[in-house]
Amino acid sequence: MKLLVTGGAGYVGSVCAMALIEQGHEVVIVDDLSTGNADAVAPGAQFLDGDMITAARRLLPGGSFDGVLHFAAKSLVGESVQAPERYWYANVVKTLELLEVMREAGTPRLVFSSTAATYGDPESVPITEDAPTRPTNAYGATKLAIDHAITSYAAAHGLGATSLRYFNVAGAYGGLGERHAVETHLIPLVLGVAAGQRDEILVFGNDWPTPDGTAVRDYIHVRDLADAHLLALQSCQASAHRIYNLGNGTGFSVREVIACCREVTGRPIAARDVARRAGDPAVLIASSEKATAELGWRPGRSGLDEIVSDAWEFTRARGAVPG
């Protein structure tokens, strides 16, 4: 298939683009590099540096593209609370423009990068797709709004679409890994301490109702995530919008992540307990049973040590580790 990948120079988008190329697909990446990296563009992909709507209007008419994988978005939770206008414009308005270009061009398939933030603070875990969606920040709210828009486009215009709601993505693949200008994810933050880039890792709360008192999260390897995108693309059905949660199905606490990072790196990692952050849930774990049943997807790299090892190797390969 010939595919347009928006945000394909970012962390998840770049790995998914590489996986698509490995499977023989023709890939065109568009990314304005506001958060992506030019050297993360997958070898073999055509790359356009610029606005995704401008690119889509130039490329999609004529019907030569079989689908779009849409990763481009603003995704910092804290920033979304402080500056929601940026998120509603970049995530919702721009995606509506993309949907319109796709409708006018007759582009038949869409795979959308959504998030577990659409659920907010869950009533129960593991979280299934029929759980109430009550996002607690503008980032999650914008992603949920897009999901609603996609549902209506599928019903009215025959679009075949799949939204994938990720939990905590980590690891690396093919020389591509996580490197954000503003890092908020636990594993790269902890590895940053091991690499000497940070003095310590803060543990937000040690009195949660969990086995060791620290918050528990579900981590999914980025290559497993890419496999889910391939399966979602192949299974898109006209006039249908399907939504799947993607996670490991197993939770790891903050202390377990830190201990694993110490073991993998062989380096001391200073950690300091501080107060809980407002709005943090104690446990977030995904149920991926629907994705397994309907897409045939299963995470093949579910061990925390493998996820951390791949992330650490990426950090070392970039020369970010002294000694």
mmCIF file of C-alpha atoms in Angstrom:
data_model
loop_
_atom_site.group_PDB
_atom_site.id
_atom_site.type_symbol
_atom_site.label_atom_id
_atom_site.label_comp_id
_atom_site.label_asym_id
_atom_site.label_seq_id
_atom_site.Cartn_x
_atom_site.Cartn_y
_atom_site.Cartn_z
ATOM 1 C CA MET A 1 0.000 0.000 0.000
ATOM 2 C CA LYS A 2 0.993 3.628 -0.480
ATOM 3 C CA LEU A 3 0.652 5.407 2.852
ATOM 4 C CA LEU A 4 0.951 8.914 4.253
ATOM 5 C CA VAL A 5 2.397 9.002 7.785
ATOM 6 C CA THR A 6 1.892 12.275 9.654
ATOM 7 C CA GLY A 7 4.335 12.880 12.498
ATOM 8 C CA GLY A 8 6.577 10.154 11.125
ATOM 9 C CA ALA A 9 9.755 11.755 12.488
ATOM 10 C CA GLY A 10 8.545 11.406 16.072
ATOM 11 C CA TYR A 11 9.139 8.520 18.452
ATOM 12 C CA VAL A 12 6.182 6.240 17.723
ATOM 13 C CA GLY A 13 5.641 7.482 14.174
ATOM 14 C CA SER A 14 9.227 6.802 13.120
ATOM 15 C CA VAL A 15 9.205 3.215 14.415
ATOM 16 C CA CYS A 16 5.831 2.544 12.779
ATOM 17 C CA ALA A 17 7.084 3.998 9.486
ATOM 18 C CA MET A 18 10.121 1.714 9.623
ATOM 19 C CA ALA A 19 7.900 -1.303 10.282
ATOM 20 C CA LEU A 20 5.678 -0.369 7.323
ATOM 21 C CA ILE A 21 8.694 -0.166 5.025
ATOM 22 C CA GLU A 22 9.982 -3.501 6.298
ATOM 23 C CA GLN A 23 6.623 -4.986 5.281
ATOM 24 C CA GLY A 24 6.996 -3.630 1.746
ATOM 25 C CA HIS A 25 4.705 -0.597 1.922
ATOM 26 C CA GLU A 26 5.481 2.693 0.168
ATOM 27 C CA VAL A 27 5.710 5.398 2.837
ATOM 28 C CA VAL A 28 5.596 9.180 2.604
ATOM 29 C CA ILE A 29 6.311 10.976 5.882
ATOM 30 C CA VAL A 30 5.260 14.537 6.625
ATOM 31 C CA ASP A 31 6.531 16.202 9.805
ATOM 32 C CA ASP A 32 7.178 19.847 10.675
ATOM 33 C CA LEU A 33 9.977 18.740 13.058
ATOM 34 C CA SER A 34 8.543 20.819 15.900
ATOM 35 C CA THR A 35 9.006 17.778 18.142
ATOM 36 C CA GLY A 36 10.324 15.185 15.684
ATOM 37 C CA ASN A 37 13.875 14.626 14.469
ATOM 38 C CA ALA A 38 15.014 14.616 10.845
ATOM 39 C CA ASP A 39 17.490 11.794 11.512
ATOM 40 C CA ALA A 40 14.603 9.610 12.779
ATOM 41 C CA VAL A 41 12.997 9.440 9.329
ATOM 42 C CA ALA A 42 12.956 5.789 8.338
ATOM 43 C CA PRO A 43 15.353 4.850 5.515
ATOM 44 C CA GLY A 44 13.375 4.245 2.335
ATOM 45 C CA ALA A 45 10.641 6.746 3.153
ATOM 46 C CA GLN A 46 9.988 9.917 1.206
ATOM 47 C CA PHE A 47 10.151 12.844 3.629
ATOM 48 C CA LEU A 48 8.363 16.188 3.469
ATOM 49 C CA ASP A 49 9.343 18.807 6.052
ATOM 50 C CA GLY A 50 6.341 21.029 6.681
ATOM 51 C CA ASP A 51 2.669 21.356 7.499
ATOM 52 C CA MET A 52 0.662 18.146 7.225
ATOM 53 C CA ILE A 53 -2.423 19.802 5.728
ATOM 54 C CA THR A 54 -0.421 21.513 3.002
ATOM 55 C CA ALA A 55 1.218 18.187 2.208
ATOM 56 C CA ALA A 56 -2.056 16.247 2.337
ATOM 57 C CA ARG A 57 -3.756 18.695 -0.042
ATOM 58 C CA ARG A 58 -0.920 18.226 -2.500
ATOM 59 C CA LEU A 59 -0.544 14.469 -2.182
ATOM 60 C CA LEU A 60 -3.919 12.845 -1.487
ATOM 61 C CA PRO A 61 -6.078 14.087 -4.402
ATOM 62 C CA GLY A 62 -5.913 11.669 -7.293
ATOM 63 C CA GLY A 63 -6.521 8.583 -5.211
ATOM 64 C CA SER A 64 -2.979 7.205 -5.277
ATOM 65 C CA PHE A 65 -2.782 6.809 -1.492
ATOM 66 C CA ASP A 66 -4.341 3.788 0.214
ATOM 67 C CA GLY A 67 -4.394 5.258 3.685
ATOM 68 C CA VAL A 68 -3.119 7.639 6.347
ATOM 69 C CA LEU A 69 -1.495 6.861 9.685
ATOM 70 C CA HIS A 70 -1.946 9.957 11.830
ATOM 71 C CA PHE A 71 0.599 10.484 14.626
ATOM 72 C CA ALA A 72 1.103 14.267 14.454
ATOM 73 C CA ALA A 73 -0.115 15.873 17.683
ATOM 74 C CA LYS A 74 0.803 17.867 20.737
ATOM 75 C CA SER A 75 1.052 15.454 23.658
ATOM 76 C CA LEU A 76 2.322 17.056 26.881
ATOM 77 C CA VAL A 77 -0.342 16.716 29.556
ATOM 78 C CA GLY A 78 0.887 19.582 31.724
ATOM 79 C CA GLU A 79 1.181 21.966 28.804
ATOM 80 C CA SER A 80 -2.311 21.016 27.661
ATOM 81 C CA VAL A 81 -3.700 22.217 30.994
ATOM 82 C CA GLN A 82 -1.758 25.484 30.888
ATOM 83 C CA ALA A 83 -2.329 26.246 27.188
ATOM 84 C CA PRO A 84 -5.390 24.270 26.033
ATOM 85 C CA GLU A 85 -5.866 26.506 22.991
ATOM 86 C CA ARG A 86 -2.702 25.078 21.426
ATOM 87 C CA TYR A 87 -4.036 21.543 21.861
ATOM 88 C CA TRP A 88 -7.528 22.187 20.541
ATOM 89 C CA TYR A 89 -6.057 23.834 17.462
ATOM 90 C CA ALA A 90 -3.134 21.483 16.753
ATOM 91 C CA ASN A 91 -4.926 18.261 17.626
ATOM 92 C CA VAL A 92 -8.593 18.839 16.781
ATOM 93 C CA VAL A 93 -8.765 21.598 14.184
ATOM 94 C CA LYS A 94 -5.835 20.251 12.168
ATOM 95 C CA THR A 95 -7.190 16.692 12.307
ATOM 96 C CA LEU A 96 -10.604 17.862 11.102
ATOM 97 C CA GLU A 97 -8.843 19.538 8.178
ATOM 98 C CA LEU A 98 -7.022 16.270 7.482
ATOM 99 C CA LEU A 99 -10.296 14.328 7.559
ATOM 100 C CA GLU A 100 -11.777 16.773 5.062
ATOM 101 C CA VAL A 101 -8.841 16.387 2.693
ATOM 102 C CA MET A 102 -9.157 12.606 2.979
ATOM 103 C CA ARG A 103 -12.911 12.762 2.327
ATOM 104 C CA GLU A 104 -12.489 14.952 -0.739
ATOM 105 C CA ALA A 105 -9.694 12.731 -2.077
ATOM 106 C CA GLY A 106 -11.504 9.468 -1.326
ATOM 107 C CA THR A 107 -8.651 8.139 0.824
ATOM 108 C CA PRO A 108 -10.170 4.955 2.256
ATOM 109 C CA ARG A 109 -8.216 4.119 5.455
ATOM 110 C CA LEU A 110 -7.120 5.890 8.626
ATOM 111 C CA VAL A 111 -5.206 4.617 11.647
ATOM 112 C CA PHE A 112 -5.250 7.194 14.430
ATOM 113 C CA SER A 113 -2.804 7.490 17.319
ATOM 114 C CA SER A 114 -5.061 7.951 20.345
ATOM 115 C CA THR A 115 -4.323 7.602 24.058
ATOM 116 C CA ALA A 116 -5.376 6.068 27.360
ATOM 117 C CA ALA A 117 -5.726 9.671 28.614
ATOM 118 C CA THR A 118 -9.225 9.566 27.084
ATOM 119 C CA TYR A 119 -10.311 7.471 30.109
ATOM 120 C CA GLY A 120 -9.057 9.817 32.820
ATOM 121 C CA ASP A 121 -9.065 8.269 36.300
ATOM 122 C CA PRO A 122 -10.583 4.808 35.702
ATOM 123 C CA GLU A 123 -13.204 3.222 37.907
ATOM 124 C CA SER A 124 -11.601 -0.207 37.567
ATOM 125 C CA VAL A 125 -8.622 -1.942 35.993
ATOM 126 C CA PRO A 126 -7.727 -3.455 33.638
ATOM 127 C CA ILE A 127 -9.310 -0.765 31.461
ATOM 128 C CA THR A 128 -11.533 -1.995 28.645
ATOM 129 C CA GLU A 129 -12.785 -0.058 25.647
ATOM 130 C CA ASP A 130 -16.274 0.296 27.136
ATOM 131 C CA ALA A 131 -14.951 2.074 30.245
ATOM 132 C CA PRO A 132 -16.297 5.616 30.758
ATOM 133 C CA THR A 133 -14.266 8.270 28.937
ATOM 134 C CA ARG A 134 -13.688 11.162 31.319
ATOM 135 C CA PRO A 135 -10.397 12.845 30.415
ATOM 136 C CA THR A 136 -8.891 15.006 33.126
ATOM 137 C CA ASN A 137 -6.800 17.246 30.855
ATOM 138 C CA ALA A 138 -7.051 18.974 27.488
ATOM 139 C CA TYR A 139 -4.713 16.479 25.833
ATOM 140 C CA GLY A 140 -7.010 13.551 26.584
ATOM 141 C CA ALA A 141 -10.086 15.629 25.755
ATOM 142 C CA THR A 142 -8.741 16.557 22.314
ATOM 143 C CA LYS A 143 -7.954 12.945 21.472
ATOM 144 C CA LEU A 144 -11.445 11.884 22.568
ATOM 145 C CA ALA A 145 -12.996 14.637 20.432
ATOM 146 C CA ILE A 146 -11.078 13.352 17.413
ATOM 147 C CA ASP A 147 -12.324 9.823 18.068
ATOM 148 C CA HIS A 148 -15.899 11.133 17.997
ATOM 149 C CA ALA A 149 -15.227 12.992 14.750
ATOM 150 C CA ILE A 150 -13.747 9.887 13.131
ATOM 151 C CA THR A 151 -16.801 7.847 14.130
ATOM 152 C CA SER A 152 -19.104 10.317 12.372
ATOM 153 C CA TYR A 153 -16.903 10.485 9.257
ATOM 154 C CA ALA A 154 -16.853 6.708 9.013
ATOM 155 C CA ALA A 155 -20.636 6.488 9.273
ATOM 156 C CA ALA A 156 -21.348 9.339 6.847
ATOM 157 C CA HIS A 157 -18.568 9.004 4.303
ATOM 158 C CA GLY A 158 -17.498 5.356 4.271
ATOM 159 C CA LEU A 159 -14.107 5.865 5.900
ATOM 160 C CA GLY A 160 -12.507 2.739 7.332
ATOM 161 C CA ALA A 161 -10.782 3.800 10.544
ATOM 162 C CA THR A 162 -9.101 2.440 13.643
ATOM 163 C CA SER A 163 -8.092 4.359 16.773
ATOM 164 C CA LEU A 164 -5.386 2.837 18.951
ATOM 165 C CA ARG A 165 -5.362 4.006 22.553
ATOM 166 C CA TYR A 166 -1.840 3.560 23.889
ATOM 167 C CA PHE A 167 -0.818 3.253 27.481
ATOM 168 C CA ASN A 168 2.901 3.815 28.331
ATOM 169 C CA VAL A 169 5.088 3.311 25.270
ATOM 170 C CA ALA A 170 8.779 2.599 25.847
ATOM 171 C CA GLY A 171 11.788 0.793 24.398
ATOM 172 C CA ALA A 172 13.519 1.286 21.059
ATOM 173 C CA TYR A 173 13.780 -0.411 17.690
ATOM 174 C CA GLY A 174 16.094 -0.207 14.683
ATOM 175 C CA GLY A 175 18.149 2.635 16.103
ATOM 176 C CA LEU A 176 15.017 4.668 16.813
ATOM 177 C CA GLY A 177 13.982 5.559 20.340
ATOM 178 C CA GLU A 178 12.548 8.100 22.709
ATOM 179 C CA ARG A 179 14.153 11.554 22.811
ATOM 180 C CA HIS A 180 11.951 14.480 23.653
ATOM 181 C CA ALA A 181 13.053 18.050 24.282
ATOM 182 C CA VAL A 182 10.727 17.980 27.292
ATOM 183 C CA GLU A 183 10.797 14.471 28.739
ATOM 184 C CA THR A 184 7.911 13.368 30.950
ATOM 185 C CA HIS A 185 8.037 9.558 30.656
ATOM 186 C CA LEU A 186 9.394 7.482 33.508
ATOM 187 C CA ILE A 187 11.785 5.057 31.788
ATOM 188 C CA PRO A 188 13.811 7.658 29.827
ATOM 189 C CA LEU A 189 13.856 9.881 32.930
ATOM 190 C CA VAL A 190 15.269 7.062 35.060
ATOM 191 C CA LEU A 191 17.791 6.138 32.364
ATOM 192 C CA GLY A 192 18.758 9.805 32.233
ATOM 193 C CA VAL A 193 19.903 9.473 35.850
ATOM 194 C CA ALA A 194 21.896 6.357 34.957
ATOM 195 C CA ALA A 195 23.489 8.240 32.069
ATOM 196 C CA GLY A 196 24.523 11.135 34.286
ATOM 197 C CA GLN A 197 22.125 13.571 32.647
ATOM 198 C CA ARG A 198 20.027 13.973 35.800
ATOM 199 C CA ASP A 199 20.912 13.881 39.478
ATOM 200 C CA GLU A 200 17.938 11.854 40.682
ATOM 201 C CA ILE A 201 14.493 10.551 39.852
ATOM 202 C CA LEU A 202 11.534 11.827 41.833
ATOM 203 C CA VAL A 203 9.021 9.256 43.065
ATOM 204 C CA PHE A 204 5.635 10.964 43.319
ATOM 205 C CA GLY A 205 3.971 9.304 46.292
ATOM 206 C CA ASN A 206 4.979 6.251 48.331
ATOM 207 C CA ASP A 207 1.596 5.672 49.958
ATOM 208 C CA TRP A 208 -0.521 4.541 47.028
ATOM 209 C CA PRO A 209 -2.751 1.463 47.556
ATOM 210 C CA THR A 210 -0.279 -0.760 45.656
ATOM 211 C CA PRO A 211 2.074 -3.538 46.825
ATOM 212 C CA ASP A 212 5.089 -1.238 47.293
ATOM 213 C CA GLY A 213 3.228 2.057 47.726
ATOM 214 C CA THR A 214 4.236 3.552 44.373
ATOM 215 C CA ALA A 215 2.048 4.062 41.322
ATOM 216 C CA VAL A 216 1.642 1.190 38.846
ATOM 217 C CA ARG A 217 1.622 1.628 35.073
ATOM 218 C CA ASP A 218 1.326 -0.579 31.990
ATOM 219 C CA TYR A 219 4.336 -0.421 29.622
ATOM 220 C CA ILE A 220 4.220 -1.471 25.972
ATOM 221 C CA HIS A 221 7.240 -1.923 23.703
ATOM 222 C CA VAL A 222 7.235 0.511 20.789
ATOM 223 C CA ARG A 223 7.772 -2.269 18.240
ATOM 224 C CA ASP A 224 4.771 -4.174 19.580
ATOM 225 C CA LEU A 225 2.849 -0.956 19.101
ATOM 226 C CA ALA A 226 4.033 -0.770 15.491
ATOM 227 C CA ASP A 227 2.821 -4.327 14.898
ATOM 228 C CA ALA A 228 -0.630 -3.266 16.098
ATOM 229 C CA HIS A 229 -0.669 -0.430 13.557
ATOM 230 C CA LEU A 230 0.142 -2.854 10.748
ATOM 231 C CA LEU A 231 -2.692 -5.148 11.797
ATOM 232 C CA ALA A 232 -5.101 -2.225 12.210
ATOM 233 C CA LEU A 233 -4.265 -0.956 8.732
ATOM 234 C CA GLN A 234 -4.917 -4.342 7.160
ATOM 235 C CA SER A 235 -8.223 -4.831 8.969
ATOM 236 C CA CYS A 236 -9.839 -1.432 8.300
ATOM 237 C CA GLN A 237 -13.419 -1.873 7.093
ATOM 238 C CA ALA A 238 -15.334 0.734 5.102
ATOM 239 C CA SER A 239 -17.861 2.746 7.148
ATOM 240 C CA ALA A 240 -16.521 1.363 10.434
ATOM 241 C CA HIS A 241 -14.503 3.014 13.192
ATOM 242 C CA ARG A 242 -13.007 0.594 15.679
ATOM 243 C CA ILE A 243 -11.194 1.494 18.893
ATOM 244 C CA TYR A 244 -8.633 -0.678 20.677
ATOM 245 C CA ASN A 245 -6.650 -0.357 23.881
ATOM 246 C CA LEU A 246 -3.012 -1.367 23.587
ATOM 247 C CA GLY A 247 -0.969 -2.321 26.610
ATOM 248 C CA ASN A 248 1.083 -5.083 28.137
ATOM 249 C CA GLY A 249 -1.718 -6.198 30.430
ATOM 250 C CA THR A 250 0.784 -6.214 33.295
ATOM 251 C CA GLY A 251 1.546 -3.334 35.614
ATOM 252 C CA PHE A 252 4.944 -2.329 36.965
ATOM 253 C CA SER A 253 5.400 0.048 39.878
ATOM 254 C CA VAL A 254 7.718 3.049 39.868
ATOM 255 C CA ARG A 255 10.067 1.231 42.256
ATOM 256 C CA GLU A 256 10.074 -1.843 40.015
ATOM 257 C CA VAL A 257 11.010 0.302 37.007
ATOM 258 C CA ILE A 258 13.845 1.954 38.931
ATOM 259 C CA ALA A 259 15.140 -1.420 40.168
ATOM 260 C CA CYS A 260 15.037 -2.832 36.634
ATOM 261 C CA CYS A 261 16.936 0.186 35.290
ATOM 262 C CA ARG A 262 19.600 -0.274 37.970
ATOM 263 C CA GLU A 263 19.981 -3.931 37.046
ATOM 264 C CA VAL A 264 20.090 -3.359 33.277
ATOM 265 C CA THR A 265 22.520 -0.438 33.404
ATOM 266 C CA GLY A 266 24.653 -1.614 36.301
ATOM 267 C CA ARG A 267 24.684 1.966 37.521
ATOM 268 C CA PRO A 268 23.489 3.660 40.702
ATOM 269 C CA ILE A 269 20.241 5.579 40.287
ATOM 270 C CA ALA A 270 19.341 8.019 43.022
ATOM 271 C CA ALA A 271 15.630 8.224 43.824
ATOM 272 C CA ARG A 272 13.803 10.583 46.156
ATOM 273 C CA ASP A 273 10.261 10.267 47.462
ATOM 274 C CA VAL A 274 8.111 13.386 47.148
ATOM 275 C CA ALA A 275 4.417 14.133 47.513
ATOM 276 C CA ARG A 276 1.833 12.740 45.123
ATOM 277 C CA ARG A 277 0.921 14.766 42.063
ATOM 278 C CA ALA A 278 -2.673 15.910 41.892
ATOM 279 C CA GLY A 279 -4.704 13.879 39.432
ATOM 280 C CA ASP A 280 -2.393 10.860 39.263
ATOM 281 C CA PRO A 281 -4.280 7.543 39.527
ATOM 282 C CA ALA A 282 -2.783 4.724 41.565
ATOM 283 C CA VAL A 283 -2.987 2.045 38.853
ATOM 284 C CA LEU A 284 -3.370 2.170 35.074
ATOM 285 C CA ILE A 285 -3.394 -1.190 33.292
ATOM 286 C CA ALA A 286 -4.914 -1.927 29.895
ATOM 287 C CA SER A 287 -7.037 -4.807 28.772
ATOM 288 C CA SER A 288 -5.960 -5.661 25.227
ATOM 289 C CA GLU A 289 -8.359 -8.596 24.891
ATOM 290 C CA LYS A 290 -10.352 -6.868 22.155
ATOM 291 C CA ALA A 291 -7.218 -6.206 20.087
ATOM 292 C CA THR A 292 -6.187 -9.823 20.543
ATOM 293 C CA ALA A 293 -9.601 -11.165 19.541
ATOM 294 C CA GLU A 294 -10.240 -8.877 16.555
ATOM 295 C CA LEU A 295 -6.765 -7.963 15.282
ATOM 296 C CA GLY A 296 -4.826 -11.027 16.375
ATOM 297 C CA TRP A 297 -2.383 -8.758 18.216
ATOM 298 C CA ARG A 298 -0.332 -9.853 21.195
ATOM 299 C CA PRO A 299 2.651 -8.033 22.723
ATOM 300 C CA GLY A 300 5.741 -10.114 22.006
ATOM 301 C CA ARG A 301 8.190 -8.004 24.004
ATOM 302 C CA SER A 302 6.337 -7.794 27.291
ATOM 303 C CA GLY A 303 9.205 -8.188 29.751
ATOM 304 C CA LEU A 304 10.197 -4.985 31.516
ATOM 305 C CA ASP A 305 13.873 -5.955 31.277
ATOM 306 C CA GLU A 306 13.665 -6.179 27.459
ATOM 307 C CA ILE A 307 11.874 -2.847 27.212
ATOM 308 C CA VAL A 308 14.445 -1.146 29.452
ATOM 309 C CA SER A 309 17.400 -2.890 27.771
ATOM 310 C CA ASP A 310 16.344 -1.671 24.336
ATOM 311 C CA ALA A 311 15.855 1.874 25.634
ATOM 312 C CA TRP A 312 19.270 1.792 27.350
ATOM 313 C CA GLU A 313 20.997 0.508 24.207
ATOM 314 C CA PHE A 314 19.463 3.392 22.263
ATOM 315 C CA THR A 315 20.757 5.835 24.890
ATOM 316 C CA ARG A 316 24.255 4.321 24.714
ATOM 317 C CA ALA A 317 24.268 4.249 20.904
ATOM 318 C CA ARG A 318 23.614 7.988 20.831
ATOM 319 C CA GLY A 319 26.749 8.578 22.895
ATOM 320 C CA ALA A 320 24.725 9.934 25.780
ATOM 321 C CA VAL A 321 26.393 7.703 28.374
ATOM 322 C CA PRO A 322 29.844 8.681 29.719
ATOM 323 C CA GLY A 323 32.399 6.033 30.536
#
